[in-house]
Short mmCIF file of C-alpha atoms and ligand atoms in Angstrom, two decimals:
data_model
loop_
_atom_site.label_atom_id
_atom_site.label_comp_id
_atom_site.label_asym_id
_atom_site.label_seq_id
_atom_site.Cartn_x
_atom_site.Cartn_y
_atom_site.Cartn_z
CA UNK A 1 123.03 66.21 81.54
CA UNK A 2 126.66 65.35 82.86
CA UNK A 3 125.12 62.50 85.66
CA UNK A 4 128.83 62.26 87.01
CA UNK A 5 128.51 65.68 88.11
CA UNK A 6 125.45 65.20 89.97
CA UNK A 7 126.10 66.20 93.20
CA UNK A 8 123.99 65.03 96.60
CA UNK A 9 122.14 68.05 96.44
CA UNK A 10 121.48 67.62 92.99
CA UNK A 11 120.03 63.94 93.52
CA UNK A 12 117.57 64.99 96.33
CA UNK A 13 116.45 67.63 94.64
CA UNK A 14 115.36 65.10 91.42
CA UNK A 15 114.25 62.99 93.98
CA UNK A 16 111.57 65.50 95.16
CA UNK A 17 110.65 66.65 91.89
CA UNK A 18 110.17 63.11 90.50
CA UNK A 19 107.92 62.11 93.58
CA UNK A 20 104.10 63.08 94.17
CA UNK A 21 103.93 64.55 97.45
CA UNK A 22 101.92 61.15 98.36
CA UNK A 23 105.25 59.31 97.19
CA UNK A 24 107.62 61.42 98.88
CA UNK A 25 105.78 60.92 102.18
CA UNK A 26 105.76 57.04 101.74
CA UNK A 27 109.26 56.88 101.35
CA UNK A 28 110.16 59.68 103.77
CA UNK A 29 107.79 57.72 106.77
CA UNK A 30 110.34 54.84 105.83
CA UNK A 31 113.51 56.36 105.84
CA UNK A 32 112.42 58.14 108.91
CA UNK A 33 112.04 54.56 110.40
CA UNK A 34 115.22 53.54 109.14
CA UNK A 35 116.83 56.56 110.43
CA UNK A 36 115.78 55.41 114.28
CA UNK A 37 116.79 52.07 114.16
CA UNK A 38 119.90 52.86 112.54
CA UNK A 39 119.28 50.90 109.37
CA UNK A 40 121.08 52.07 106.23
CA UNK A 41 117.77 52.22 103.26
CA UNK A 42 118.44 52.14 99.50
CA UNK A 43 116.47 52.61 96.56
CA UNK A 44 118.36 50.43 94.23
CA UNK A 45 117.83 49.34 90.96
CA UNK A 46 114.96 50.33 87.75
CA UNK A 47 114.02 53.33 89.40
CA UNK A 48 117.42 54.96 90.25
CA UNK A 49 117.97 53.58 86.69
CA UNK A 50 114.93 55.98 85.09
CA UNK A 51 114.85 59.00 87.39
CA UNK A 52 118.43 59.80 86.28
CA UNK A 53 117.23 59.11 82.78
CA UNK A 54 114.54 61.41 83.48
CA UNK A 55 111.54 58.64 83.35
CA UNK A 56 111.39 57.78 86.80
CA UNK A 57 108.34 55.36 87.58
CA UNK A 58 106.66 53.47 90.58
CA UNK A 59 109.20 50.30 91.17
CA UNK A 60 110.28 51.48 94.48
CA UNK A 61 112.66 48.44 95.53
CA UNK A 62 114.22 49.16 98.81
CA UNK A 63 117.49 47.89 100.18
CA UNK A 64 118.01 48.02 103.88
CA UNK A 65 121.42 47.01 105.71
CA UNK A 66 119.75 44.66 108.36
CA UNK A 67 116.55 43.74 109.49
CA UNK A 68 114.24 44.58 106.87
CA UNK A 69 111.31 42.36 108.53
CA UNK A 70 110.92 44.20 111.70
CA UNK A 71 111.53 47.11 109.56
CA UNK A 72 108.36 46.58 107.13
CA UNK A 73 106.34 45.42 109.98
CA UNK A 74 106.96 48.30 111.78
CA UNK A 75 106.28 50.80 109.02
CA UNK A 76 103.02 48.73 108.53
CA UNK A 77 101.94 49.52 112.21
CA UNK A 78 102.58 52.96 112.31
CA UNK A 79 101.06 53.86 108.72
CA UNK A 80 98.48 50.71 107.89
CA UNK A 81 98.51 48.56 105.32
CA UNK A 82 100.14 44.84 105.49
CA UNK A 83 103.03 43.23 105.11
CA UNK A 84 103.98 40.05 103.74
CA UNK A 85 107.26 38.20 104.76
CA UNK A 86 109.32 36.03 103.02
CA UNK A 87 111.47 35.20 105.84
CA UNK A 88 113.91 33.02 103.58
CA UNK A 89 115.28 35.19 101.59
CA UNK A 90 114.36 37.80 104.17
CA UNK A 91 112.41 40.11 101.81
CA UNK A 92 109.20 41.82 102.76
CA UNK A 93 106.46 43.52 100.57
CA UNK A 94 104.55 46.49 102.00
CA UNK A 95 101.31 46.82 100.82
CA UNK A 96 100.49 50.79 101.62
CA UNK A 97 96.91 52.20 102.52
CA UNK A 98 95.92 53.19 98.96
CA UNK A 99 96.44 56.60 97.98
CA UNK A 100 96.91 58.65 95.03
CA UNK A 101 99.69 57.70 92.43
CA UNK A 102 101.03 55.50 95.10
CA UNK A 103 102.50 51.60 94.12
CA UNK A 104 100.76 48.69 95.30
CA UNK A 105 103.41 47.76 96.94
CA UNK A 106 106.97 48.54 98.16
CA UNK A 107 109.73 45.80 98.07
CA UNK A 108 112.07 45.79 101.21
CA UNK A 109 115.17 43.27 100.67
CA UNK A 110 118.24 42.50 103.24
CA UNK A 111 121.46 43.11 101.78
CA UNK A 112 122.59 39.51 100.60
CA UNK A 113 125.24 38.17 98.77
CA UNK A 114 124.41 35.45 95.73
CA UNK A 115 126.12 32.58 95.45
CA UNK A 116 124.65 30.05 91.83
CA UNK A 117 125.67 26.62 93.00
CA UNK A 118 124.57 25.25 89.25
CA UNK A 119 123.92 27.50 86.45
CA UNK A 120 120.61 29.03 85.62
CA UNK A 121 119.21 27.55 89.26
CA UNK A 122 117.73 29.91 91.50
CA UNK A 123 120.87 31.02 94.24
CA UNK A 124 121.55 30.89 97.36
CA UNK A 125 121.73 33.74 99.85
CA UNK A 126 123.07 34.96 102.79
CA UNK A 127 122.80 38.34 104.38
CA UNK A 128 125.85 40.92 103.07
CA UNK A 129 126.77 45.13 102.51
CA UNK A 130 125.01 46.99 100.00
CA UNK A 131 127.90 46.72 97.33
CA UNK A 132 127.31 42.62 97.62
CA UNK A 133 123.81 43.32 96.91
CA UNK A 134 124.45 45.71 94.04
CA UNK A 135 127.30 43.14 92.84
CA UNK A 136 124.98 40.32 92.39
CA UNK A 137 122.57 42.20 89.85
CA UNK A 138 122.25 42.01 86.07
CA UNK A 139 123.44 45.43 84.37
CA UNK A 140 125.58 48.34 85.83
CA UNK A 141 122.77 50.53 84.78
CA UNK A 142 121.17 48.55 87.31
CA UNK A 143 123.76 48.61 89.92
CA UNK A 144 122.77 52.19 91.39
CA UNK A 145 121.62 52.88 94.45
CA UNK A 146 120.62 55.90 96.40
CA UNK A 147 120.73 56.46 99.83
CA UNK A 148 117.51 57.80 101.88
CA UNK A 149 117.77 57.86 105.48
CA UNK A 150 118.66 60.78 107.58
CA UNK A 151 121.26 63.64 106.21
CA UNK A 152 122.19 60.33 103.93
CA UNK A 153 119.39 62.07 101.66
CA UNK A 154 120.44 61.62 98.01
CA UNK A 155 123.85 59.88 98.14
CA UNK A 156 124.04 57.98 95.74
CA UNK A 157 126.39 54.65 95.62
CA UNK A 158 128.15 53.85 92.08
CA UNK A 159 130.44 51.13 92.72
CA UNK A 160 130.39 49.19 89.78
CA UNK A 161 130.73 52.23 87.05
CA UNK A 162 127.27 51.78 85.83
CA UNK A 163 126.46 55.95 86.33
CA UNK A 164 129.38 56.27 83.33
CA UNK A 165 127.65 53.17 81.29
CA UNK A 166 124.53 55.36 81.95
CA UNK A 167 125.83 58.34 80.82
CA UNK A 168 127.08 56.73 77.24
CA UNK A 169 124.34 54.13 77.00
CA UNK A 170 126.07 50.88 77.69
CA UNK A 171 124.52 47.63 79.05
CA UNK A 172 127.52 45.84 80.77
CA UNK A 173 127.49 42.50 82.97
CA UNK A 174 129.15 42.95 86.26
CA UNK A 175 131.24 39.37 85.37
CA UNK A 176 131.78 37.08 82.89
CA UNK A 177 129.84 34.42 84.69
CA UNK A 178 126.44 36.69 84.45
CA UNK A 179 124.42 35.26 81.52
CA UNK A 180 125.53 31.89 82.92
CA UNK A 181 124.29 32.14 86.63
CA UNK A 182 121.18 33.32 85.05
CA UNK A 183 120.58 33.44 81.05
CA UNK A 184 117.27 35.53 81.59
CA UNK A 185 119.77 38.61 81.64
CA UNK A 186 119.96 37.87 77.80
CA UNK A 187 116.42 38.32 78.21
CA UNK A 188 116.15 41.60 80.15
CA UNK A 189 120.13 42.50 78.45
CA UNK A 190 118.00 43.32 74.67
CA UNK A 191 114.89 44.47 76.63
CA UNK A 192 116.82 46.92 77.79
CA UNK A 193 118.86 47.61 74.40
CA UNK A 194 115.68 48.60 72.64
CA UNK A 195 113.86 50.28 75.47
CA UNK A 196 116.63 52.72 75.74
CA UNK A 197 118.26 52.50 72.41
CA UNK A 198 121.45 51.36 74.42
CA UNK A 199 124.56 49.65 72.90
CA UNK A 200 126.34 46.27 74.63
CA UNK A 201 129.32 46.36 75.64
CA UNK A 202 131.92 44.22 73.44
CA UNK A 203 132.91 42.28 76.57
CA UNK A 204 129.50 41.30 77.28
CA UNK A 205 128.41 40.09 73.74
CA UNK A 206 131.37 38.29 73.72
CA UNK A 207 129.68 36.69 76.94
CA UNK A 208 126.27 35.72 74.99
CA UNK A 209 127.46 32.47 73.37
CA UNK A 210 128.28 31.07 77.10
CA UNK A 211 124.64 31.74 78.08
CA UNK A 212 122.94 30.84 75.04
CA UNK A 213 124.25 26.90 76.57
CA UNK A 214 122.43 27.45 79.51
CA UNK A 215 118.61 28.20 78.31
CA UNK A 216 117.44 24.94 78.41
CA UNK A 217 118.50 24.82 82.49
CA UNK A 218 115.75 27.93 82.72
CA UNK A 219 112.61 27.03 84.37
CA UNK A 220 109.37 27.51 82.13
CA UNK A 221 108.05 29.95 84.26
CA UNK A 222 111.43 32.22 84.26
CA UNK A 223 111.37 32.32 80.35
CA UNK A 224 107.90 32.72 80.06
CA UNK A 225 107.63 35.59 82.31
CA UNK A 226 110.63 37.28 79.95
CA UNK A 227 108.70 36.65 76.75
CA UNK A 228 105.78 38.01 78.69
CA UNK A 229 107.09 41.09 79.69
CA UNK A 230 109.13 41.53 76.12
CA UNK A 231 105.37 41.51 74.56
CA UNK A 232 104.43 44.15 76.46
CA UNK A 233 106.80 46.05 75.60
CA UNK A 234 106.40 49.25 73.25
CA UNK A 235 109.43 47.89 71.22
CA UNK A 236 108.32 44.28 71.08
CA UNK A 237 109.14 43.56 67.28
CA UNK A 238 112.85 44.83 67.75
CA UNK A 239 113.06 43.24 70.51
CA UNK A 240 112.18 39.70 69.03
CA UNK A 241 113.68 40.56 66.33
CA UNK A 242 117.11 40.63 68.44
CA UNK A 243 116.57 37.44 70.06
CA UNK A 244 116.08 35.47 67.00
CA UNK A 245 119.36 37.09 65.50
CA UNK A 246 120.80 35.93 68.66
CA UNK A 247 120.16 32.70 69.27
CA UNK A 248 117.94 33.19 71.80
CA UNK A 249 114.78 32.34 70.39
CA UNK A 250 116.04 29.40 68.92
CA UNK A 251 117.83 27.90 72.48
CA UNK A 252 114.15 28.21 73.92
CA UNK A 253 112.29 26.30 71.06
CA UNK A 254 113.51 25.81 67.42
CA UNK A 255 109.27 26.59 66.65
CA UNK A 256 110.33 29.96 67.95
CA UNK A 257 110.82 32.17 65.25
CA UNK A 258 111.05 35.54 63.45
CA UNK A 259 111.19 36.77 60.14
CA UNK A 260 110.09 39.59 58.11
CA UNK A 261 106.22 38.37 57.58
CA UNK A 262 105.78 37.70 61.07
CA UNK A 263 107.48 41.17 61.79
CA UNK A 264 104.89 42.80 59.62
CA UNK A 265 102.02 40.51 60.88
CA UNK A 266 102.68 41.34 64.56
CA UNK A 267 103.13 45.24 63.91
CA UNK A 268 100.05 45.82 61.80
CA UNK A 269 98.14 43.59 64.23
CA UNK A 270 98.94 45.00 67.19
CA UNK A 271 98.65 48.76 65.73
CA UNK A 272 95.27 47.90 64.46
CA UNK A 273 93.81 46.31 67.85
CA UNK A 274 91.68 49.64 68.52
CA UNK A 275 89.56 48.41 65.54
CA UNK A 276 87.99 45.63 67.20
CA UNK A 277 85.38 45.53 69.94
CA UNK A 278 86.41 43.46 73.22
CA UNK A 279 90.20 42.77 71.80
CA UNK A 280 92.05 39.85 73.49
CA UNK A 281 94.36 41.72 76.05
CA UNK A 282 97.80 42.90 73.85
CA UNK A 283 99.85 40.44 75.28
CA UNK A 284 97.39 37.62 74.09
CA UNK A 285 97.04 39.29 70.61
CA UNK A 286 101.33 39.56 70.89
CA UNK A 287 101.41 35.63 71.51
CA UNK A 288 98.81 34.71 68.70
CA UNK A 289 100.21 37.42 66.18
CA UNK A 290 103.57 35.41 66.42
CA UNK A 291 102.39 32.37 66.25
CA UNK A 292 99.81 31.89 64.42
CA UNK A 293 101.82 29.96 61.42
CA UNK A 294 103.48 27.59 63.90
CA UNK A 295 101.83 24.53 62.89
CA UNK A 296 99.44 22.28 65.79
CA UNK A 297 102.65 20.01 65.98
CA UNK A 298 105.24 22.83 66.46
CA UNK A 299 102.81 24.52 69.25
CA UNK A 300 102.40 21.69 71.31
CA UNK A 301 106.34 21.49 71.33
CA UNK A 302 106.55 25.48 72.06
CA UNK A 303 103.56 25.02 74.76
CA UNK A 304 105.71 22.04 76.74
CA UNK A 305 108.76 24.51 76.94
CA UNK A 306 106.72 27.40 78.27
CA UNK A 307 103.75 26.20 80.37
CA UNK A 308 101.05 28.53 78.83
CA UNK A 309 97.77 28.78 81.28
CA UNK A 310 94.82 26.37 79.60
CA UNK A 311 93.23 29.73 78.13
CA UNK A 312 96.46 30.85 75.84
CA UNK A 313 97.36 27.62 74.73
CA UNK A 314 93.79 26.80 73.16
CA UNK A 315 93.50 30.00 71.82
CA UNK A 316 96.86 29.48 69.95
CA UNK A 317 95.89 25.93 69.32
CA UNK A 318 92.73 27.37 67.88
CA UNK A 319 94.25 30.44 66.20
CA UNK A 320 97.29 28.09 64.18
CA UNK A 321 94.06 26.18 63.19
CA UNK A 322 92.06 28.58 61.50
CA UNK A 323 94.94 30.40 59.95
CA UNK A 324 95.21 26.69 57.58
CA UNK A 325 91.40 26.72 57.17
CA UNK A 326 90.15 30.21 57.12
CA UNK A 327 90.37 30.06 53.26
CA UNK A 328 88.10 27.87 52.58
CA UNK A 329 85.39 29.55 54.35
CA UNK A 330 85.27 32.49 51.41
CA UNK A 331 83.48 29.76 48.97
CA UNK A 332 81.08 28.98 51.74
CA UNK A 333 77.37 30.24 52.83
CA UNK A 334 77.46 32.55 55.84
CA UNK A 335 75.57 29.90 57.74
CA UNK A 336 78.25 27.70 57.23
CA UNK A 337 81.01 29.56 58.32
CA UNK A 338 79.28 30.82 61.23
CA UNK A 339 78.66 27.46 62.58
CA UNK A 340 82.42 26.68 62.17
CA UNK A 341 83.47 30.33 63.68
CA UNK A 342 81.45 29.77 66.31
CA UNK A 343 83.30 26.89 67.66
CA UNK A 344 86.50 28.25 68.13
CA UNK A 345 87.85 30.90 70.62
CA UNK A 346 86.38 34.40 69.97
CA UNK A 347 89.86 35.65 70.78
CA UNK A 348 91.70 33.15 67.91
CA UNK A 349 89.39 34.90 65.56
CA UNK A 350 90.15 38.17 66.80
CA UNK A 351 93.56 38.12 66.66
CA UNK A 352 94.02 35.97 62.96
CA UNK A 353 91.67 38.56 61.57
CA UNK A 354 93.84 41.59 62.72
CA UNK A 355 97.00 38.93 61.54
CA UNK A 356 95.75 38.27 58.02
CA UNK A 357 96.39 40.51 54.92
CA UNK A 358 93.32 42.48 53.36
CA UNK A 359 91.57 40.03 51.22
CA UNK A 360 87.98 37.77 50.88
CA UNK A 361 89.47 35.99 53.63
CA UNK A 362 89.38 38.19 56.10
CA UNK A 363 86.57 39.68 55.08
CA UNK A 364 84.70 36.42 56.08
CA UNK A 365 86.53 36.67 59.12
CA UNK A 366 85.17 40.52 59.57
CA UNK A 367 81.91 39.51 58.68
CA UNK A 368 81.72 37.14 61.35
CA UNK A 369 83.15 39.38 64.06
CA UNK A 370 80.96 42.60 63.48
CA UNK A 371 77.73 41.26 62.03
CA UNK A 372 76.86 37.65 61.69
CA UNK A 373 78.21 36.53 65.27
CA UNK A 374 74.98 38.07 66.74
CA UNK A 375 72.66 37.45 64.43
CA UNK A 376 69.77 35.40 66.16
CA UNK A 377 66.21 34.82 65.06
CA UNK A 378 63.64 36.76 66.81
CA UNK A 379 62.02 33.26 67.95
CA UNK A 380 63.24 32.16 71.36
CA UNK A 381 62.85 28.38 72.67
CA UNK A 382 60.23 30.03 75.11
CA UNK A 383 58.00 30.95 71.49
CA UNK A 384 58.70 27.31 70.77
CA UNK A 385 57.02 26.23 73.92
CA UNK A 386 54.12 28.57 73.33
CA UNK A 387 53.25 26.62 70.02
CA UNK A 388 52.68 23.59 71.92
CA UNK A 389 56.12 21.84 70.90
CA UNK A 390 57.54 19.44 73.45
CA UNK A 391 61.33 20.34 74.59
CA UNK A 392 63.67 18.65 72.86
CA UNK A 393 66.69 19.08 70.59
CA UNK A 394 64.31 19.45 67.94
CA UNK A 395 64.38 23.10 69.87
CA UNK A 396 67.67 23.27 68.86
CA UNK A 397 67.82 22.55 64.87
CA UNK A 398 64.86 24.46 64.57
CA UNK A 399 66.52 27.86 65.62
CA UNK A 400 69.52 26.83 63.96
CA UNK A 401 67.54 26.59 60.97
CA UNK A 402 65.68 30.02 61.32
CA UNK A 403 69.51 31.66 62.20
CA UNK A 404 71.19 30.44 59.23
CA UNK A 405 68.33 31.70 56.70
CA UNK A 406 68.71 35.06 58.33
CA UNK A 407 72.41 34.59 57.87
CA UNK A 408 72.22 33.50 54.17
CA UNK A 409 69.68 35.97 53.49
CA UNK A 410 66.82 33.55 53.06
CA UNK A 411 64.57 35.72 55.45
CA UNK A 412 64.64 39.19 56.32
CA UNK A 413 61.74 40.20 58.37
CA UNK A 414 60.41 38.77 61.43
CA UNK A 415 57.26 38.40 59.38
CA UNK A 416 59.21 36.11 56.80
CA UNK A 417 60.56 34.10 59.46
CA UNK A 418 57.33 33.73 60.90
CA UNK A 419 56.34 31.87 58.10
CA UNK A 420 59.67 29.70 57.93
CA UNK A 421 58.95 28.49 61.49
CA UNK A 422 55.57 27.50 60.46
CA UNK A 423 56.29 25.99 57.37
CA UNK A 424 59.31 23.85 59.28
CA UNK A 425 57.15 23.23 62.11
CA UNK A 426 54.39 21.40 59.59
CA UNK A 427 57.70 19.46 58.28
CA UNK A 428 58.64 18.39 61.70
CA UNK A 429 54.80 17.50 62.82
P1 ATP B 1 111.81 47.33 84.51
O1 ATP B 1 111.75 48.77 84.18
O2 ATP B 1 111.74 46.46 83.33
O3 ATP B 1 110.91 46.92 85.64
P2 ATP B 1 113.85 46.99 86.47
O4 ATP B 1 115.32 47.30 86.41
O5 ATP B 1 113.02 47.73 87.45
O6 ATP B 1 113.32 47.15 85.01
P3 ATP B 1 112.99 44.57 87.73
O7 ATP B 1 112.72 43.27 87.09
O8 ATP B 1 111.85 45.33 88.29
O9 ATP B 1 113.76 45.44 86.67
O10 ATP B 1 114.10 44.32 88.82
C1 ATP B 1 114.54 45.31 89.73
C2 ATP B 1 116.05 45.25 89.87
O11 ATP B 1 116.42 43.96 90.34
C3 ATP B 1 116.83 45.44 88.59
O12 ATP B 1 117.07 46.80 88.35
C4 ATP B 1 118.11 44.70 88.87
O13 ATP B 1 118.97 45.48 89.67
C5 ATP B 1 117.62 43.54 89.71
N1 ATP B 1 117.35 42.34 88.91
C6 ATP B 1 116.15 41.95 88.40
N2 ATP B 1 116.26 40.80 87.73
C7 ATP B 1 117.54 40.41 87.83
C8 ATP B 1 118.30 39.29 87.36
N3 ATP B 1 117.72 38.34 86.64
N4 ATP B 1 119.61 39.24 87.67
C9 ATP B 1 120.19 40.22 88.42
N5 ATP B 1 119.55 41.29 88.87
C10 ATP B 1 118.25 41.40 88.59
MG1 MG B 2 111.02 47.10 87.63
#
């Protein structure tokens, strides 16, 4: 398809066939709104991005020319649902009545203008047109815009040449300031790349080196939430894979890495995560299949830089841990490796099983996860009582004792263990 030739008509007409009737109504009720109180409304950005690549999704980010807050507020009147204001930067996020296939929210923005007073700092705004709005994004791709209210329907706005960078599959900064205002376009720059199989633009990777300085200025939470959304991606090896070749990994954390074996680690992992019952979520089992040879030391290094929540970082803490010891647990009873499996994070296990190669060590591992984890003895503490034996922690070696003969084999009926509890209950009394 020839985009530059799409014509007005052309674009409403996509419009309607990429939208659920449900969809089409939300944003019709809003540029109906618009329309009455004169307020020029966009859709800008990801979505005009993928509905003229044919994969249009649910990231409806609005533009109006003006106020957007009364705007929202009165769309939430009229059709329900709330609204929440940021009156600062003078954004507003519609929360619809829920409905079928629609978002869980709509993003209204004022037109502003950016101005970076230090590099990689969040900017400073002020109200401006459309093309300031569309000027101060990352990509041309993402500099599109189409128009929606009144016999505006399907105009679309292409100020900044990204429908022709579209059209040939080029990812293009709109200046040669971009990566430094805000290096988490290098980020989104080869998220993009591989998500579309797009090519940079020689006048942008020339620009790379520039941001590359300005990493360490990011906040943890804006390079966290890249990696984050790079793990979720379908692509996520190539796209690491990219970054390291980069730079970029490296200007985050020098633990940061990628190399062949981790490629292969992280792709059979994550392929095989079906196998195993209640998985760690994939962008967990991403984290932990990349780092699970980054040594304690290195981790806690990687862990200042990005701020993991308490949950991730112990489960890589744990996971880095058992990759050094897991051998040792293939010359050991089950009972014993049980009782060290059992103190760690059922996640870590999860995920350095799926990351280890076939072998006795993962076996162990295997063994842990789909048998001996829930092997108990049939006696309960409330049996225990019933024999006359005071509470204590005796309680607690004692079914220790009658698990880890089940484990090892020792007993195998609850007849057998029956007599085990009696004959350690004489050895106790
Ligand atoms: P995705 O499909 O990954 O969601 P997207 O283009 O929708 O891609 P969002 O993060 O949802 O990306 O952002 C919406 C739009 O906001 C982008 O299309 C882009 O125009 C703009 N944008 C987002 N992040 C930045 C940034 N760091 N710098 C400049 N513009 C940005
Ligand atoms: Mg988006």
């Amino acid at each position: 398809m020839t985009f530059s030739r799409l014509t007005k008509s052309d674009l409403s007409v996509r419009l309607d066939q990429a939208l659920s009737s449900e969809q089409g109504r939300l944003l019709k009720t809003a540029a109906d709104l618009a329309t009455l109180q004169h307020l020029p409304l966009y859709i800008v950005g990801g979505f005009v991005r993928d509905l003229l690549l044919g994969r249009p999704g649910l990231d409806f980010d609005l533009v109006v020319v003006g106020d957007v807050i009364g705007l929202a507020r009165t769309l939430a009147a009229r059709q329900g649902g709330r609204v929440t204001v940021h009156s600062k930067f003078k954004t507003a996020q519609w929360f619809p009545p829920p409905g079928e296939g629609l978002p869980g929210f709509v993003d209204f923005i004022t037109a502003r203008a950016e101005i970076y007073k230090h590099p990689a700092a969040l900017p400073t705004v002020k109200p401006g047109t459309l093309i300031d709005d569309l000027r101060r994004r990352d990509f041309t791709i993402n500099a599109l815009a189409i128009r929606l209210d009144g016999l505006h329907y399907g105009e679309l706005s292409d100020e900044l040449g990204g429908l022709e960078d579209l059209e040939a599959g080029i990812l293009r900064t709109l200046h040669s300031q971009s990566f430094q205002d805000d290096p988490t376009r290098l980020f989104r720059m080869v998220r993009y790349q591989a998500r579309y199989g797009f090519n940079i633009a020689p006048e942008t990777l020339a620009l790379i080196p520039g941001g590359l300085l300005q990493i360490n200025h990011l906040s943890a939470e804006r390079v966290r939430h890249e990696l984050d959304l790079i793990l979720e991606e379908e692509n996520a090896a190539s796209i690491l894979k990219r970054l390291e070749k980069l730079g970029i990994l490296e200007s985050v954390h020098p633990a940061l890495e990628w190399n062949q074996v981790i490629q292969k680690r992280f792709e059979k992992g994550l392929n095989a995560e079906q196998d195993l019952s209640h998985s760690p979520s994939r962008r967990t089992l991403a984290w932990a299949l990349w780092l699970m040879d980054v040594p304690s030391s290195g981790l806690v290094g990687v862990e200042k830089r990005l701020h993991f929540d308490s949950a991730l970082r112990d489960m890589l803490q744990a996971a880095s841990t058992l990759v050094v010891q897991a051998g040792s647990l293939t010359g050991k009873k089950p009972s014993q490796s049980v009782a060290a499996l059992d103190k760690i994070p059922l996640k870590a296990v999860q995920a350095v099983t799926l990351g280890l190669p076939a072998g006795a060590t993962q076996q162990v591992l295997r063994n842990y996860l789909e048998s001996w984890r829930v092997i108990k003895p049939k006696t309960t503490g409330y049996d225990l009582k019933k024999r006359g034996l005071p509470p204590g922690p005796e309680y607690k070696t004692l079914l220790r004792k009658l698990r880890a003969a089940w484990l090892d084999g020792e007993i195998k009926t609850p007849e057998q263990e029956a007599a085990l509890l009696d004959k350690l209950i004489k050895s106790v009394g």
